[in-house]
Amino acid sequence: MADLDRIRLAALLARERAEFAASHPRSLELSRRARGALLHGVPMPWMAKWAGGAPVFLAEARGARVTDVDGHEYVDVALGDTGSMPGHSPQPTVDAIVARVAGRGGITTMMPTEDAIAVGEELGRRFGVPAWQFALSATDANRFALRMARQVQRRGKIMIFLHAYHGTVDETVATLDDQGKVIARDGNVGAPVDPALTTKVVPFNDLDAVRAALAPRDVAVVLAEPAMTNVGMVLPTDGFLKGLEEACADTGTLLIYDETHTMSMGPGGCVRAWGLAPDAVTLGKALGAGVPIGAYGLSAELRDRVLADDEGDYLDWGGVGGTLAGNALSVAAARATLEHVLTEEAYASMLFTGQRYVAGVRAVFAKHGAPWHVVGLGARAEFGYTPAPHATGGDAHAAIDPLLDDLIHAALLNRGVMLTPFHNMALMGPTTTVEDADRVVGALDAIVGEIFGS
């Protein structure tokens, strides 16, 4: 978007930030206070990325609405960057949490509960892999699944796709330099080893690169999102995932699909919707409607290999698990969320609302002559600043425009819409209405019209 008047865009951003500051005095006051107690002034670093010039401090959240400490209510299409995809505090999950804490008591006891069995059974039904265990985040689910894969494979390396994000797993914070060599991602904090020793990185949708990377048979496992969701939205081209699965089978390489975000596609994520055949699936965030949880499921074949492995210590010191993983509260929340909130009927509504949003965004871009695109993935959608969607993470990363991002995000906040702070993702939950989607589109219409002077 180099042809846009950047000086005018910067002036628009300054106007929106001034408006935000004038209307959010309490958030600004708390932000100043937080700098004396919290590193970067926030509980987690990415919370500093809110575009208004200070974080929006939360007062209340319910369904598809959040209210900040200054009393402003927002249509929330960030939904905790998928962590609250079921909506904020859905009543069945709240009831299960209260029953576990106040009724039956016992949040973490090192004892299994029947809820854990029910969640494993339901995830097996949805995703087609039968053997599940739990963690406290998708990062840990990925970490544990990778460790098991390297152990049973007796191979040291993993493969990921360029600009993929799988949490803070050390081996995945890697990229390629201009010569195609694997290096640490720019800004990687304290990389423990050279990522080239642990990781191969290839472009998404490039089957030739996949086959070349797997040919030496030194890769234990490929970790992939079925569609990339953390660098814009990059969908697989026709035949790519089938070719990836075939390349893994031909070289004896395991394949993990990380469905943490792509479970927006339906009750069984992309695995079920697209008929995929992974060796393992990892999940997180949305399962507990905000209560910390992650999960990883193994195919029957991989389960049997793990159970037959007499060298790995899977029960104690081997680097898999955690005292709070699989705690009674997390699995109670997950059971209620799966059984009563993220149902087949709920997904039907979410997907319909997602389609409405995508159509509305496309109409806004056409109305103002914006040469931009929007991509939908079930209940999830993201827009970007090029005429056509991207085929690789590298292309998507190159098209990021921080000034446009900040301007649009700040403008939406001032118009009562909360978009994901660090990318242009919108997510429709079970309680997101068609009217909510239209309101988001209307707010986007206003700022895109200003950007293009229409």
Short mmCIF file of C-alpha atoms in Angstrom, two decimals:
data_model
loop_
_atom_site.label_atom_id
_atom_site.label_comp_id
_atom_site.label_asym_id
_atom_site.label_seq_id
_atom_site.Cartn_x
_atom_site.Cartn_y
_atom_site.Cartn_z
CA MET A 1 0.00 0.00 0.00
CA ALA A 2 2.91 2.35 -0.75
CA ASP A 3 0.67 4.55 -2.93
CA LEU A 4 -1.35 5.70 0.10
CA ASP A 5 -0.45 9.03 1.69
CA ARG A 6 1.44 7.84 4.75
CA ILE A 7 1.54 11.29 6.31
CA ARG A 8 -2.25 11.49 6.15
CA LEU A 9 -2.55 7.97 7.60
CA ALA A 10 -0.26 8.92 10.48
CA ALA A 11 -2.40 12.00 11.12
CA LEU A 12 -5.55 9.86 11.16
CA LEU A 13 -3.89 7.50 13.65
CA ALA A 14 -2.88 10.45 15.87
CA ARG A 15 -6.50 11.63 15.80
CA GLU A 16 -7.83 8.20 16.77
CA ARG A 17 -5.31 7.86 19.60
CA ALA A 18 -6.18 11.31 20.91
CA GLU A 19 -9.85 10.33 20.89
CA PHE A 20 -9.02 7.09 22.67
CA ALA A 21 -7.02 8.92 25.35
CA ALA A 22 -9.82 11.42 25.93
CA SER A 23 -12.47 8.74 26.33
CA HIS A 24 -10.43 6.16 28.28
CA PRO A 25 -8.95 8.03 31.28
CA ARG A 26 -9.23 5.06 33.65
CA SER A 27 -7.41 2.69 31.26
CA LEU A 28 -4.64 5.26 30.87
CA GLU A 29 -4.42 5.72 34.63
CA LEU A 30 -4.11 1.98 35.19
CA SER A 31 -1.57 1.74 32.38
CA ARG A 32 0.64 4.32 34.09
CA ARG A 33 0.29 2.51 37.43
CA ALA A 34 1.05 -0.87 35.85
CA ARG A 35 4.45 0.31 34.63
CA GLY A 36 5.59 0.37 38.24
CA ALA A 37 4.57 -3.21 38.96
CA LEU A 38 4.48 -5.20 35.71
CA LEU A 39 7.21 -5.83 33.15
CA HIS A 40 6.27 -3.81 30.03
CA GLY A 41 3.31 -2.55 32.07
CA VAL A 42 1.15 -5.59 31.29
CA PRO A 43 0.67 -9.15 32.63
CA MET A 44 1.85 -10.61 29.29
CA PRO A 45 3.98 -8.76 26.69
CA TRP A 46 1.52 -9.03 23.80
CA MET A 47 -1.05 -7.05 25.80
CA ALA A 48 1.11 -4.00 25.09
CA LYS A 49 0.15 -4.18 21.41
CA TRP A 50 -3.28 -2.52 21.75
CA ALA A 51 -3.37 0.18 19.09
CA GLY A 52 -5.03 2.95 21.08
CA GLY A 53 -1.75 3.88 22.77
CA ALA A 54 -2.52 2.03 26.02
CA PRO A 55 -4.08 -1.34 26.87
CA VAL A 56 -7.84 -1.51 27.21
CA PHE A 57 -8.36 -2.62 30.81
CA LEU A 58 -11.16 -5.13 31.31
CA ALA A 59 -14.09 -4.69 33.68
CA GLU A 60 -16.61 -7.29 32.47
CA ALA A 61 -17.07 -9.81 29.68
CA ARG A 62 -20.10 -11.86 28.71
CA GLY A 63 -20.95 -13.64 25.49
CA ALA A 64 -19.70 -11.57 22.55
CA ARG A 65 -19.42 -8.35 24.58
CA VAL A 66 -16.68 -6.85 26.75
CA THR A 67 -16.85 -3.70 28.88
CA ASP A 68 -13.76 -1.75 29.84
CA VAL A 69 -13.02 0.12 33.07
CA ASP A 70 -14.24 3.38 31.49
CA GLY A 71 -17.66 1.85 30.85
CA HIS A 72 -17.33 1.39 27.09
CA GLU A 73 -18.97 -1.73 25.69
CA TYR A 74 -17.49 -3.43 22.62
CA VAL A 75 -18.59 -6.06 20.17
CA ASP A 76 -15.73 -8.47 20.74
CA VAL A 77 -14.57 -10.35 17.67
CA ALA A 78 -11.12 -10.94 19.17
CA LEU A 79 -12.60 -13.41 21.68
CA GLY A 80 -9.27 -13.83 23.41
CA ASP A 81 -7.55 -14.66 20.10
CA THR A 82 -9.61 -17.90 20.12
CA GLY A 83 -9.30 -18.51 23.87
CA SER A 84 -12.90 -17.38 24.26
CA MET A 85 -14.25 -18.72 20.98
CA PRO A 86 -17.16 -20.30 22.96
CA GLY A 87 -18.00 -16.77 24.15
CA HIS A 88 -17.14 -15.15 27.45
CA SER A 89 -18.39 -17.10 30.47
CA PRO A 90 -20.91 -19.38 28.73
CA GLN A 91 -23.41 -20.46 31.36
CA PRO A 92 -22.93 -24.25 31.08
CA THR A 93 -19.18 -23.82 31.57
CA VAL A 94 -19.69 -21.40 34.45
CA ASP A 95 -22.05 -23.86 36.11
CA ALA A 96 -19.50 -26.67 35.75
CA ILE A 97 -16.74 -24.48 37.20
CA VAL A 98 -18.87 -23.45 40.17
CA ALA A 99 -19.94 -27.05 40.77
CA ARG A 100 -16.34 -28.22 40.75
CA VAL A 101 -14.96 -25.45 42.97
CA ALA A 102 -17.80 -24.71 45.37
CA GLY A 103 -19.82 -27.90 45.18
CA ARG A 104 -17.57 -30.91 44.90
CA GLY A 105 -14.38 -29.00 45.70
CA GLY A 106 -10.95 -30.05 44.62
CA ILE A 107 -9.29 -28.16 41.78
CA THR A 108 -6.04 -30.09 41.50
CA THR A 109 -5.40 -33.33 43.37
CA MET A 110 -3.17 -35.49 41.13
CA MET A 111 -6.24 -37.74 40.73
CA PRO A 112 -8.12 -38.34 37.47
CA THR A 113 -11.81 -37.54 37.13
CA GLU A 114 -14.56 -39.00 34.98
CA ASP A 115 -14.72 -35.63 33.22
CA ALA A 116 -11.29 -36.32 31.72
CA ILE A 117 -12.54 -39.57 30.20
CA ALA A 118 -15.58 -37.85 28.74
CA VAL A 119 -13.45 -35.11 27.19
CA GLY A 120 -11.04 -37.65 25.69
CA GLU A 121 -13.92 -39.67 24.27
CA GLU A 122 -15.54 -36.60 22.73
CA LEU A 123 -12.27 -35.29 21.25
CA GLY A 124 -11.64 -38.74 19.80
CA ARG A 125 -15.07 -38.68 18.18
CA ARG A 126 -14.51 -35.20 16.76
CA PHE A 127 -10.92 -35.46 15.57
CA GLY A 128 -10.56 -39.16 14.83
CA VAL A 129 -7.58 -39.95 17.06
CA PRO A 130 -8.27 -42.06 20.16
CA ALA A 131 -5.60 -41.45 22.83
CA TRP A 132 -5.63 -38.07 24.62
CA GLN A 133 -3.78 -36.31 27.39
CA PHE A 134 -3.98 -32.78 28.72
CA ALA A 135 -1.74 -29.80 29.30
CA LEU A 136 -2.33 -26.19 30.36
CA SER A 137 -1.74 -24.61 26.95
CA ALA A 138 -1.41 -25.46 23.29
CA THR A 139 2.30 -24.64 23.60
CA ASP A 140 2.74 -27.47 26.08
CA ALA A 141 0.52 -29.78 24.03
CA ASN A 142 2.81 -29.16 21.05
CA ARG A 143 5.93 -29.54 23.17
CA PHE A 144 4.84 -32.88 24.63
CA ALA A 145 3.67 -34.27 21.29
CA LEU A 146 6.97 -33.28 19.65
CA ARG A 147 8.99 -34.93 22.42
CA MET A 148 7.05 -38.18 22.06
CA ALA A 149 7.46 -38.12 18.28
CA ARG A 150 11.22 -37.62 18.46
CA GLN A 151 11.49 -40.37 21.06
CA VAL A 152 9.66 -43.10 19.15
CA GLN A 153 11.13 -42.05 15.80
CA ARG A 154 14.74 -41.93 17.04
CA ARG A 155 15.16 -38.88 14.81
CA GLY A 156 16.26 -35.50 16.12
CA LYS A 157 14.69 -32.92 13.81
CA ILE A 158 11.24 -31.48 13.28
CA MET A 159 9.84 -29.55 10.31
CA ILE A 160 7.62 -26.47 10.40
CA PHE A 161 6.38 -23.98 7.83
CA LEU A 162 7.83 -20.52 7.31
CA HIS A 163 6.16 -17.91 9.57
CA ALA A 164 4.08 -20.53 11.35
CA TYR A 165 3.39 -20.02 15.05
CA HIS A 166 2.97 -22.91 17.48
CA GLY A 167 3.35 -21.07 20.77
CA THR A 168 6.70 -20.70 22.48
CA VAL A 169 8.11 -24.14 21.69
CA ASP A 170 11.85 -23.55 21.27
CA GLU A 171 12.27 -25.55 18.07
CA THR A 172 9.48 -23.64 16.31
CA VAL A 173 10.77 -20.07 16.83
CA ALA A 174 12.77 -20.39 13.61
CA THR A 175 12.77 -18.92 10.12
CA LEU A 176 14.86 -18.76 6.92
CA ASP A 177 17.46 -16.17 5.95
CA ASP A 178 17.90 -14.79 2.42
CA GLN A 179 19.99 -17.83 1.46
CA GLY A 180 17.40 -20.32 2.71
CA LYS A 181 19.34 -21.25 5.86
CA VAL A 182 17.41 -21.97 9.06
CA ILE A 183 18.02 -19.29 11.68
CA ALA A 184 16.33 -18.02 14.83
CA ARG A 185 13.38 -15.73 14.20
CA ASP A 186 14.21 -12.06 14.51
CA GLY A 187 13.91 -11.14 18.17
CA ASN A 188 13.94 -14.73 19.44
CA VAL A 189 14.70 -14.24 23.14
CA GLY A 190 17.57 -16.41 24.36
CA ALA A 191 17.43 -19.16 21.76
CA PRO A 192 18.88 -22.18 23.63
CA VAL A 193 20.59 -23.67 20.56
CA ASP A 194 21.01 -22.87 16.90
CA PRO A 195 17.58 -23.72 15.40
CA ALA A 196 19.33 -25.24 12.38
CA LEU A 197 20.32 -28.13 14.67
CA THR A 198 16.72 -28.95 15.55
CA THR A 199 14.45 -27.64 12.81
CA LYS A 200 13.80 -27.55 9.09
CA VAL A 201 11.67 -24.69 7.72
CA VAL A 202 9.92 -24.74 4.35
CA PRO A 203 7.30 -22.51 2.69
CA PHE A 204 3.66 -23.49 3.07
CA ASN A 205 2.04 -24.86 -0.11
CA ASP A 206 5.44 -25.87 -1.58
CA LEU A 207 5.34 -29.66 -1.97
CA ASP A 208 8.72 -29.80 -3.70
CA ALA A 209 10.31 -28.11 -0.69
CA VAL A 210 8.47 -30.50 1.65
CA ARG A 211 9.72 -33.56 -0.23
CA ALA A 212 13.29 -32.25 -0.34
CA ALA A 213 13.29 -31.55 3.41
CA LEU A 214 11.92 -35.00 4.28
CA ALA A 215 14.01 -36.99 1.80
CA PRO A 216 17.03 -37.51 4.13
CA ARG A 217 14.68 -39.18 6.64
CA ASP A 218 16.12 -37.22 9.54
CA VAL A 219 12.87 -35.43 10.39
CA ALA A 220 10.87 -37.12 13.14
CA VAL A 221 7.71 -35.12 12.72
CA VAL A 222 6.09 -32.27 10.81
CA LEU A 223 4.14 -29.79 12.95
CA ALA A 224 1.63 -27.86 10.85
CA GLU A 225 -1.57 -25.90 11.05
CA PRO A 226 -3.95 -27.15 8.34
CA ALA A 227 -4.26 -23.48 7.40
CA MET A 228 -1.82 -20.85 8.63
CA THR A 229 -3.53 -18.39 11.00
CA ASN A 230 -0.86 -16.27 12.67
CA VAL A 231 0.52 -14.40 9.67
CA GLY A 232 -2.70 -13.33 8.07
CA MET A 233 -4.66 -16.33 6.83
CA VAL A 234 -2.98 -18.71 4.39
CA LEU A 235 -5.18 -21.51 3.12
CA PRO A 236 -3.79 -24.73 1.64
CA THR A 237 -3.85 -24.95 -2.14
CA ASP A 238 -5.70 -27.84 -3.76
CA GLY A 239 -3.88 -31.09 -3.05
CA PHE A 240 -1.26 -29.62 -0.73
CA LEU A 241 -2.31 -31.32 2.50
CA LYS A 242 -2.86 -34.62 0.70
CA GLY A 243 0.62 -34.29 -0.78
CA LEU A 244 2.04 -33.43 2.64
CA GLU A 245 0.48 -36.54 4.17
CA GLU A 246 1.80 -38.69 1.32
CA ALA A 247 5.32 -37.24 1.66
CA CYS A 248 5.26 -38.00 5.38
CA ALA A 249 4.06 -41.56 4.76
CA ASP A 250 6.72 -42.13 2.08
CA THR A 251 9.55 -41.07 4.40
CA GLY A 252 8.26 -42.53 7.67
CA THR A 253 7.71 -39.05 9.09
CA LEU A 254 4.99 -38.38 11.64
CA LEU A 255 2.51 -35.52 11.13
CA ILE A 256 0.88 -33.36 13.80
CA TYR A 257 -1.93 -30.96 12.94
CA ASP A 258 -2.10 -28.03 15.35
CA GLU A 259 -5.83 -27.18 15.41
CA THR A 260 -5.61 -24.58 18.18
CA HIS A 261 -6.98 -21.87 15.87
CA THR A 262 -8.36 -23.91 12.98
CA MET A 263 -10.97 -25.59 15.16
CA SER A 264 -12.97 -22.54 13.98
CA MET A 265 -13.69 -24.65 10.88
CA GLY A 266 -16.17 -26.90 12.65
CA PRO A 267 -16.70 -29.34 15.54
CA GLY A 268 -13.70 -31.41 14.44
CA GLY A 269 -11.67 -28.58 12.99
CA CYS A 270 -10.07 -28.95 9.59
CA VAL A 271 -9.21 -32.58 10.32
CA ARG A 272 -12.86 -33.54 10.22
CA ALA A 273 -14.05 -30.95 7.68
CA TRP A 274 -11.35 -31.83 5.14
CA GLY A 275 -10.90 -35.54 5.89
CA LEU A 276 -7.30 -35.27 7.07
CA ALA A 277 -5.29 -38.15 8.52
CA PRO A 278 -2.74 -36.98 11.12
CA ASP A 279 -0.67 -39.02 13.54
CA ALA A 280 -1.52 -36.51 16.26
CA VAL A 281 -3.69 -33.46 16.88
CA THR A 282 -2.97 -30.61 19.30
CA LEU A 283 -5.54 -28.23 20.77
CA GLY A 284 -5.75 -25.49 23.36
CA LYS A 285 -7.37 -22.19 24.31
CA ALA A 286 -10.99 -22.64 23.30
CA LEU A 287 -11.54 -26.04 24.93
CA GLY A 288 -12.11 -24.61 28.40
CA ALA A 289 -13.79 -21.35 27.35
CA GLY A 290 -10.92 -19.44 28.94
CA VAL A 291 -9.94 -21.85 31.70
CA PRO A 292 -6.32 -22.79 30.83
CA ILE A 293 -6.10 -26.12 29.04
CA GLY A 294 -4.35 -27.82 26.16
CA ALA A 295 -4.76 -31.29 24.74
CA TYR A 296 -2.93 -33.66 22.44
CA GLY A 297 -4.36 -36.77 20.85
CA LEU A 298 -2.46 -39.66 19.26
CA SER A 299 -3.53 -42.05 16.55
CA ALA A 300 -3.88 -45.70 17.52
CA GLU A 301 -0.60 -46.55 15.79
CA LEU A 302 1.36 -43.77 17.49
CA ARG A 303 -0.26 -44.61 20.84
CA ASP A 304 0.89 -48.21 20.51
CA ARG A 305 4.44 -47.12 19.65
CA VAL A 306 4.57 -44.88 22.71
CA LEU A 307 3.23 -47.62 24.98
CA ALA A 308 5.74 -50.13 23.56
CA ASP A 309 8.73 -47.79 24.01
CA ASP A 310 10.70 -49.01 27.02
CA GLU A 311 13.40 -46.31 26.85
CA GLY A 312 11.39 -43.15 27.29
CA ASP A 313 10.16 -42.12 30.75
CA TYR A 314 6.64 -40.91 29.98
CA LEU A 315 5.45 -41.07 33.58
CA ASP A 316 7.94 -39.09 35.63
CA TRP A 317 11.22 -37.39 34.66
CA GLY A 318 11.06 -37.66 30.89
CA GLY A 319 9.86 -34.14 30.12
CA VAL A 320 6.16 -34.81 29.52
CA GLY A 321 3.44 -33.48 31.80
CA GLY A 322 3.04 -31.12 34.74
CA THR A 323 1.49 -31.12 38.18
CA LEU A 324 -1.45 -28.96 37.12
CA ALA A 325 -1.97 -30.60 33.72
CA GLY A 326 -5.26 -32.48 33.53
CA ASN A 327 -6.52 -30.83 36.72
CA ALA A 328 -10.13 -31.37 37.70
CA LEU A 329 -11.20 -27.77 37.02
CA SER A 330 -9.80 -27.63 33.48
CA VAL A 331 -11.36 -30.87 32.33
CA ALA A 332 -14.70 -30.02 33.97
CA ALA A 333 -14.74 -26.77 32.00
CA ALA A 334 -13.76 -28.57 28.81
CA ARG A 335 -16.46 -31.20 29.21
CA ALA A 336 -19.17 -28.60 29.67
CA THR A 337 -17.87 -26.52 26.76
CA LEU A 338 -17.77 -29.46 24.36
CA GLU A 339 -21.09 -30.98 25.43
CA HIS A 340 -23.17 -27.82 25.77
CA VAL A 341 -21.48 -24.83 24.09
CA LEU A 342 -19.39 -25.78 21.03
CA THR A 343 -22.09 -28.08 19.70
CA GLU A 344 -22.95 -28.97 16.12
CA GLU A 345 -25.82 -26.48 16.26
CA ALA A 346 -23.61 -23.74 17.65
CA TYR A 347 -21.06 -24.24 14.89
CA ALA A 348 -23.78 -24.01 12.25
CA SER A 349 -24.70 -20.57 13.59
CA MET A 350 -21.05 -19.49 13.92
CA LEU A 351 -20.24 -20.49 10.35
CA PHE A 352 -23.30 -18.66 9.02
CA THR A 353 -22.33 -15.49 10.89
CA GLY A 354 -18.76 -15.87 9.64
CA GLN A 355 -19.98 -15.99 6.05
CA ARG A 356 -22.07 -12.87 6.66
CA TYR A 357 -19.02 -11.04 8.00
CA VAL A 358 -16.79 -12.07 5.08
CA ALA A 359 -19.40 -10.96 2.55
CA GLY A 360 -19.77 -7.63 4.34
CA VAL A 361 -16.02 -6.97 4.42
CA ARG A 362 -15.71 -7.77 0.72
CA ALA A 363 -18.53 -5.33 0.00
CA VAL A 364 -16.76 -2.60 2.00
CA PHE A 365 -13.53 -3.07 0.07
CA ALA A 366 -15.37 -2.99 -3.25
CA LYS A 367 -17.35 0.11 -2.24
CA HIS A 368 -14.21 2.13 -1.48
CA GLY A 369 -11.98 0.68 -4.17
CA ALA A 370 -9.66 -0.90 -1.61
CA PRO A 371 -7.43 -3.48 -3.34
CA TRP A 372 -7.60 -5.74 -0.30
CA HIS A 373 -8.81 -9.27 0.40
CA VAL A 374 -10.53 -11.19 3.18
CA VAL A 375 -10.23 -14.93 3.85
CA GLY A 376 -12.67 -17.03 5.85
CA LEU A 377 -12.03 -20.27 7.73
CA GLY A 378 -15.36 -21.31 9.19
CA ALA A 379 -16.11 -18.94 12.05
CA ARG A 380 -12.77 -17.17 11.63
CA ALA A 381 -11.84 -14.50 9.07
CA GLU A 382 -8.95 -12.16 8.38
CA PHE A 383 -8.35 -9.37 5.93
CA GLY A 384 -5.09 -8.26 4.36
CA TYR A 385 -3.70 -5.45 2.25
CA THR A 386 -3.21 -7.17 -1.11
CA PRO A 387 -5.76 -7.89 -3.86
CA ALA A 388 -5.48 -11.67 -3.53
CA PRO A 389 -4.92 -14.00 -0.58
CA HIS A 390 -1.42 -15.27 0.04
CA ALA A 391 -0.10 -18.73 -0.77
CA THR A 392 2.87 -18.68 1.61
CA GLY A 393 3.68 -17.31 5.03
CA GLY A 394 6.56 -15.36 3.51
CA ASP A 395 4.24 -13.47 1.16
CA ALA A 396 1.77 -12.81 3.97
CA HIS A 397 4.50 -11.55 6.28
CA ALA A 398 5.86 -9.22 3.61
CA ALA A 399 2.42 -7.62 3.22
CA ILE A 400 2.02 -6.66 6.90
CA ASP A 401 1.53 -2.90 7.28
CA PRO A 402 1.91 -1.80 10.93
CA LEU A 403 0.65 1.74 10.29
CA LEU A 404 -2.55 0.55 8.63
CA ASP A 405 -3.01 -2.09 11.32
CA ASP A 406 -2.73 0.45 14.13
CA LEU A 407 -5.00 2.96 12.40
CA ILE A 408 -7.76 0.45 11.69
CA HIS A 409 -7.56 -1.15 15.13
CA ALA A 410 -7.60 2.18 16.98
CA ALA A 411 -10.50 3.41 14.84
CA LEU A 412 -12.50 0.26 15.53
CA LEU A 413 -11.91 0.58 19.28
CA ASN A 414 -13.28 4.12 19.15
CA ARG A 415 -16.34 2.80 17.31
CA GLY A 416 -17.08 0.05 19.82
CA VAL A 417 -15.41 -2.90 18.07
CA MET A 418 -12.60 -5.01 19.49
CA LEU A 419 -10.47 -6.72 16.84
CA THR A 420 -7.55 -9.00 17.73
CA PRO A 421 -4.79 -6.52 18.65
CA PHE A 422 -1.90 -8.05 16.73
CA HIS A 423 -3.57 -9.06 13.48
CA ASN A 424 -6.77 -8.46 11.52
CA MET A 425 -8.60 -11.53 12.73
CA ALA A 426 -12.29 -11.61 13.57
CA LEU A 427 -13.93 -14.61 15.21
CA MET A 428 -17.64 -15.37 15.50
CA GLY A 429 -18.68 -17.21 18.66
CA PRO A 430 -21.95 -18.97 19.46
CA THR A 431 -23.45 -15.73 20.83
CA THR A 432 -22.17 -13.45 18.05
CA THR A 433 -25.24 -12.29 16.16
CA VAL A 434 -25.72 -11.21 12.56
CA GLU A 435 -26.27 -7.70 13.94
CA ASP A 436 -22.89 -7.91 15.71
CA ALA A 437 -21.19 -8.87 12.46
CA ASP A 438 -22.93 -6.02 10.66
CA ARG A 439 -21.79 -3.57 13.33
CA VAL A 440 -18.18 -4.63 12.86
CA VAL A 441 -18.55 -4.24 9.10
CA GLY A 442 -20.10 -0.80 9.58
CA ALA A 443 -17.19 0.37 11.74
CA LEU A 444 -14.73 -0.96 9.19
CA ASP A 445 -16.68 0.81 6.44
CA ALA A 446 -16.19 4.16 8.19
CA ILE A 447 -12.40 3.95 8.54
CA VAL A 448 -11.74 2.32 5.16
CA GLY A 449 -13.76 5.12 3.60
CA GLU A 450 -11.48 7.67 5.28
CA ILE A 451 -8.33 5.79 4.27
CA PHE A 452 -9.34 5.88 0.62
CA GLY A 453 -10.93 9.31 0.76
CA SER A 454 -14.37 8.10 -0.29
#
